[in-house]
Coordinates of C-alpha atoms in Angstrom, one line a residue:
M26 CA -166.4 60.6 -161.7
K27 CA -165.2 64.2 -161.1
V28 CA -167.6 67.1 -161.0
S29 CA -166.6 70.7 -161.2
G30 CA -169.0 73.5 -160.4
F31 CA -168.7 76.9 -162.0
T32 CA -170.3 80.3 -161.7
F33 CA -169.6 84.0 -162.0
V34 CA -170.6 87.0 -159.8
R35 CA -170.3 90.7 -159.6
N36 CA -171.8 93.2 -157.1
A37 CA -173.4 90.5 -155.1
V38 CA -173.4 92.6 -151.9
K39 CA -174.8 95.7 -153.7
Y40 CA -177.7 93.9 -155.3
D41 CA -178.2 91.3 -152.5
Y42 CA -177.7 88.1 -154.5
P43 CA -178.1 84.9 -152.5
V44 CA -174.7 83.8 -153.9
I45 CA -173.5 82.2 -150.7
A46 CA -176.5 79.9 -150.7
A47 CA -176.1 79.2 -154.4
I48 CA -172.5 78.1 -154.1
S49 CA -173.0 76.3 -150.8
S50 CA -175.9 74.3 -152.4
I51 CA -173.7 72.7 -155.0
L52 CA -170.5 72.2 -152.9
P53 CA -171.6 68.7 -151.7
L54 CA -172.0 67.5 -155.3
C55 CA -168.7 68.9 -156.6
D56 CA -165.0 68.2 -156.2
E57 CA -164.2 71.8 -157.0
V58 CA -166.2 75.0 -157.6
I59 CA -164.8 77.8 -159.9
V60 CA -166.1 81.2 -158.9
S61 CA -165.2 84.0 -161.3
V62 CA -165.5 87.3 -159.4
G63 CA -165.9 90.4 -161.6
N64 CA -164.4 93.8 -161.0
C65 CA -166.3 95.5 -158.1
D66 CA -165.7 97.2 -154.8
D67 CA -168.7 96.2 -152.8
G68 CA -167.2 93.3 -150.8
T69 CA -168.2 90.5 -153.2
L70 CA -164.7 89.0 -153.2
E71 CA -164.6 88.9 -149.4
L72 CA -168.1 87.5 -149.3
I73 CA -167.1 84.5 -151.5
Q74 CA -163.9 84.0 -149.5
S75 CA -166.0 83.9 -146.3
I76 CA -167.5 80.5 -147.4
G77 CA -164.2 79.0 -146.4
S78 CA -164.3 75.8 -148.5
P79 CA -161.1 74.4 -149.9
K80 CA -163.1 73.3 -152.9
I81 CA -163.6 76.9 -154.0
K82 CA -161.2 78.3 -156.6
I83 CA -161.6 82.0 -157.1
T84 CA -160.6 83.6 -160.4
H85 CA -160.8 87.2 -161.3
S86 CA -162.4 88.8 -164.3
V87 CA -162.7 92.4 -165.7
W88 CA -166.1 92.7 -167.5
D89 CA -166.1 94.1 -171.0
D90 CA -168.8 96.7 -170.8
S91 CA -169.0 97.0 -174.6
L92 CA -170.7 93.6 -174.7
K93 CA -173.9 94.6 -172.9
E94 CA -176.2 94.5 -175.9
G95 CA -178.8 91.7 -175.3
G96 CA -177.1 90.5 -172.1
R97 CA -174.2 89.0 -174.1
I98 CA -171.8 89.9 -171.4
L99 CA -173.4 87.3 -169.1
A100 CA -172.6 84.5 -171.6
V101 CA -169.0 85.8 -171.9
E102 CA -168.5 85.7 -168.2
T103 CA -170.1 82.2 -168.0
D104 CA -167.6 81.0 -170.6
K105 CA -164.7 82.5 -168.7
A106 CA -165.6 80.6 -165.6
F107 CA -166.1 77.4 -167.6
A108 CA -162.7 77.8 -169.1
H109 CA -161.2 77.3 -165.6
V110 CA -162.9 74.0 -165.0
S111 CA -160.2 71.3 -164.5
P112 CA -159.4 69.3 -167.7
D113 CA -160.0 66.0 -165.9
A114 CA -163.5 66.9 -164.8
D115 CA -166.3 64.7 -166.3
W116 CA -169.2 67.0 -165.6
A117 CA -169.5 70.8 -165.1
F118 CA -172.3 72.0 -162.8
Y119 CA -173.3 75.5 -163.6
I120 CA -175.2 77.7 -161.2
Q121 CA -176.1 81.4 -161.3
A122 CA -175.9 83.7 -158.3
D123 CA -179.6 83.7 -157.6
E124 CA -180.2 79.9 -158.0
V125 CA -180.1 77.3 -155.3
V126 CA -180.3 73.5 -155.3
H127 CA -182.4 71.7 -152.7
E128 CA -180.5 69.1 -150.7
Q129 CA -183.5 66.7 -151.2
D130 CA -182.4 66.5 -154.9
Y131 CA -178.8 65.5 -154.3
P132 CA -179.4 61.7 -154.7
A133 CA -181.2 62.2 -158.0
I134 CA -178.5 64.5 -159.4
R135 CA -175.7 62.2 -158.4
A136 CA -177.5 59.2 -159.8
A137 CA -178.1 60.9 -163.2
M138 CA -174.5 62.0 -163.5
Q139 CA -173.3 58.5 -162.7
E140 CA -175.9 56.8 -165.0
Y141 CA -175.0 58.9 -168.1
L142 CA -171.3 59.2 -167.4
G143 CA -170.4 56.7 -170.1
D144 CA -173.1 57.7 -172.5
K145 CA -171.4 60.3 -174.7
R146 CA -174.7 61.0 -176.5
V147 CA -175.8 62.8 -173.3
E148 CA -174.3 66.3 -173.4
G149 CA -176.2 67.8 -170.5
L150 CA -178.8 67.3 -167.8
L151 CA -182.0 69.2 -167.7
F152 CA -183.4 70.6 -164.5
K153 CA -186.9 71.7 -163.6
Y154 CA -187.3 75.3 -162.4
V155 CA -189.2 76.8 -159.5
H156 CA -189.3 80.6 -159.8
F157 CA -190.1 82.5 -156.6
F158 CA -191.6 86.0 -156.9
G159 CA -192.3 88.7 -154.4
S160 CA -191.7 86.6 -151.3
Y161 CA -190.6 83.1 -150.5
D162 CA -194.3 82.1 -150.3
Y163 CA -195.2 82.5 -154.0
I164 CA -194.0 81.1 -157.3
G165 CA -194.7 82.2 -160.9
D166 CA -196.9 79.6 -162.6
S167 CA -197.5 81.3 -166.0
R168 CA -195.7 81.1 -169.4
T169 CA -193.6 84.1 -168.4
W170 CA -191.3 81.6 -166.5
Y171 CA -189.2 79.0 -168.3
Q172 CA -189.9 75.5 -167.0
H173 CA -186.6 73.8 -167.6
E174 CA -183.0 74.6 -168.4
I175 CA -179.6 72.8 -168.6
R176 CA -177.4 73.1 -165.6
V177 CA -175.0 70.2 -165.8
I178 CA -172.9 69.9 -169.0
R179 CA -170.1 67.7 -170.3
N180 CA -166.7 69.2 -169.7
D181 CA -166.4 69.7 -173.4
K182 CA -164.9 73.1 -174.3
R183 CA -166.8 73.0 -177.6
I184 CA -169.8 73.8 -175.5
S185 CA -170.4 77.5 -174.7
S186 CA -173.0 79.7 -173.1
Y187 CA -175.9 80.9 -175.3
R188 CA -177.2 84.4 -175.7
D189 CA -177.7 85.9 -172.2
A190 CA -176.4 82.8 -170.3
Q191 CA -179.7 81.0 -169.9
G192 CA -178.6 77.9 -171.7
F193 CA -175.8 76.3 -173.7
R194 CA -175.0 75.3 -177.2
K195 CA -172.3 73.1 -178.8
E196 CA -170.7 74.7 -181.8
G197 CA -174.0 76.5 -182.3
E198 CA -176.2 73.4 -182.0
K199 CA -178.6 72.6 -179.2
L200 CA -177.3 70.1 -176.7
H201 CA -178.7 66.6 -176.4
V202 CA -179.9 66.2 -172.8
K203 CA -181.6 63.9 -170.4
R204 CA -184.0 65.0 -167.8
V205 CA -183.0 64.8 -164.1
N206 CA -185.7 64.6 -161.4
A207 CA -184.4 67.7 -159.6
S208 CA -185.3 71.4 -159.4
M209 CA -183.4 74.6 -159.5
Y210 CA -184.9 77.1 -157.1
H211 CA -184.7 80.6 -158.6
Y212 CA -184.7 83.5 -156.1
G213 CA -183.9 86.4 -158.4
W214 CA -187.3 88.0 -158.0
V215 CA -187.3 87.9 -154.2
K216 CA -185.7 90.8 -152.3
D217 CA -186.4 94.2 -150.8
P218 CA -188.4 96.2 -153.4
E219 CA -185.8 99.0 -153.4
I220 CA -182.9 96.7 -153.9
Q221 CA -184.9 94.9 -156.6
A222 CA -185.4 98.2 -158.4
K223 CA -181.6 98.9 -158.2
K224 CA -180.9 95.4 -159.6
L225 CA -183.4 95.9 -162.5
N226 CA -182.0 99.3 -163.3
N227 CA -178.6 97.7 -163.6
S228 CA -179.9 94.8 -165.6
F229 CA -181.4 97.3 -168.1
H230 CA -177.9 98.6 -168.8
L231 CA -176.7 95.0 -169.1
Y232 CA -179.2 94.4 -171.9
H233 CA -179.3 97.8 -173.6
G234 CA -175.9 99.3 -172.8
A235 CA -175.0 99.6 -176.5
N236 CA -178.2 101.6 -177.2
E237 CA -177.4 104.9 -175.4
E238 CA -180.6 106.5 -176.6
Q239 CA -182.7 103.8 -175.1
V240 CA -180.8 103.9 -171.8
S241 CA -180.9 107.7 -171.5
S242 CA -184.6 107.9 -172.3
R243 CA -185.6 105.4 -169.5
V244 CA -186.8 106.6 -166.1
P245 CA -185.1 104.5 -163.4
I246 CA -187.3 102.5 -161.1
A247 CA -187.3 103.8 -157.5
Q248 CA -189.1 100.8 -156.0
F249 CA -190.2 97.6 -157.7
D250 CA -194.0 96.9 -157.7
Y251 CA -194.4 93.1 -157.1
G252 CA -198.1 93.5 -157.7
E253 CA -197.6 93.8 -161.4
V254 CA -197.5 90.1 -162.3
D255 CA -199.7 88.0 -164.5
S256 CA -200.2 84.9 -162.2
L257 CA -198.8 83.4 -159.0
A258 CA -199.4 80.3 -157.0
P259 CA -198.7 79.5 -153.4
F260 CA -195.4 77.6 -152.7
K261 CA -196.2 74.3 -150.9
G262 CA -192.8 72.8 -150.6
T263 CA -189.8 73.4 -148.4
H264 CA -186.8 75.7 -149.0
P265 CA -183.2 74.5 -149.2
E266 CA -181.5 74.5 -145.8
V267 CA -178.9 77.0 -147.0
M268 CA -181.7 79.5 -147.6
K269 CA -183.2 79.3 -144.1
E270 CA -181.2 82.1 -142.5
R271 CA -181.8 84.5 -145.5
I272 CA -185.6 83.8 -145.3
R273 CA -185.6 84.4 -141.6
K274 CA -184.1 87.9 -142.2
K275 CA -186.7 89.0 -144.8
N276 CA -187.7 92.6 -143.9
W277 CA -190.5 93.4 -146.3
Q278 CA -194.1 92.2 -146.7
F279 CA -195.8 90.9 -149.8
T280 CA -199.2 89.2 -150.1
H281 CA -201.0 88.4 -153.3
D282 CA -204.5 87.3 -154.3
I283 CA -203.7 84.2 -156.4
S284 CA -207.2 84.3 -158.0
R285 CA -206.2 87.5 -159.8
K286 CA -204.9 86.8 -163.3
K287 CA -203.6 89.3 -165.9
F288 CA -203.7 87.4 -169.2
S289 CA -204.5 88.2 -172.7
F290 CA -207.2 86.0 -174.2
K291 CA -204.7 83.7 -175.9
D292 CA -202.5 83.4 -172.8
R293 CA -205.6 82.6 -170.6
I294 CA -206.5 79.7 -172.9
L295 CA -203.0 78.4 -172.9
Y296 CA -202.8 78.7 -169.1
W297 CA -206.0 76.8 -168.8
I298 CA -204.8 74.0 -171.0
E299 CA -201.5 73.7 -169.1
K300 CA -203.3 73.5 -165.8
K301 CA -205.7 70.9 -167.1
T302 CA -203.2 68.7 -169.0
G303 CA -199.8 69.5 -167.5
K304 CA -198.6 70.3 -171.0
R305 CA -197.3 73.7 -172.1
L306 CA -198.1 74.1 -175.8
F307 CA -195.7 75.9 -178.2
D308 CA -193.0 76.1 -175.5
Y309 CA -189.5 77.1 -176.7
R310 CA -186.8 74.5 -176.0
N311 CA -183.2 75.5 -176.0
Y312 CA -182.2 71.8 -176.0
K313 CA -183.0 68.4 -177.5
I314 CA -184.3 65.7 -175.1
I315 CA -183.1 62.2 -175.9

């Protein structure tokens, strides 16, 4: 069994992405990791090179800024990286620059890839998600946050990234997937509030770049307010080892009253049902579980 990791990154230094931790977290599971580095001058290329693993294969990409409407550019860059995955790879392990795999889940991920290797009905593996918010001590626990997503796919070039690179489709159809008992730790909403604001200002352009009127009428955020969130819960687990140094260097404070909820009446009812039953009603699924 051969496994190829793939990801894309641009301006990782400028926007403080935990990309070193992201890539390092999948290296033990992969025979190679394709890293597509976009055009930038903030030291991102040097940052990736500093990992120093012979498994890493760096490719270079010039982003097409005309594809920003709806975040489409992110899917295009995902597909560019996927295109460089070795033809003899069986599985392709996708990770984004703000996602990290916990080493405690390595055995389960390896076992699932091995178990379904010969079952061609299985086109991908579905991961649970843990979304951190504000600090490394809180996680989002409302319907705002997606619960699952595909992160391991067959090395089948008929598969492509969907919409803004959250999931995948095969010739326009949802992938048939199996659940894997592993989680993806998402750290995209944990960083210095000023840097978070810069990242969100940039993301606004990624999603609305084609709508110049919308972009020009928006007032940029100077500092992100982590207090504006519907619901958080305390994180009771452990962080991946590759995140420990980053967590140690955290230089801002954030505390939150977890009893404070900001829900509409409908969302409050759905939240209550989910907490009581463990089931999320009317949840959108970008995949088909088999």
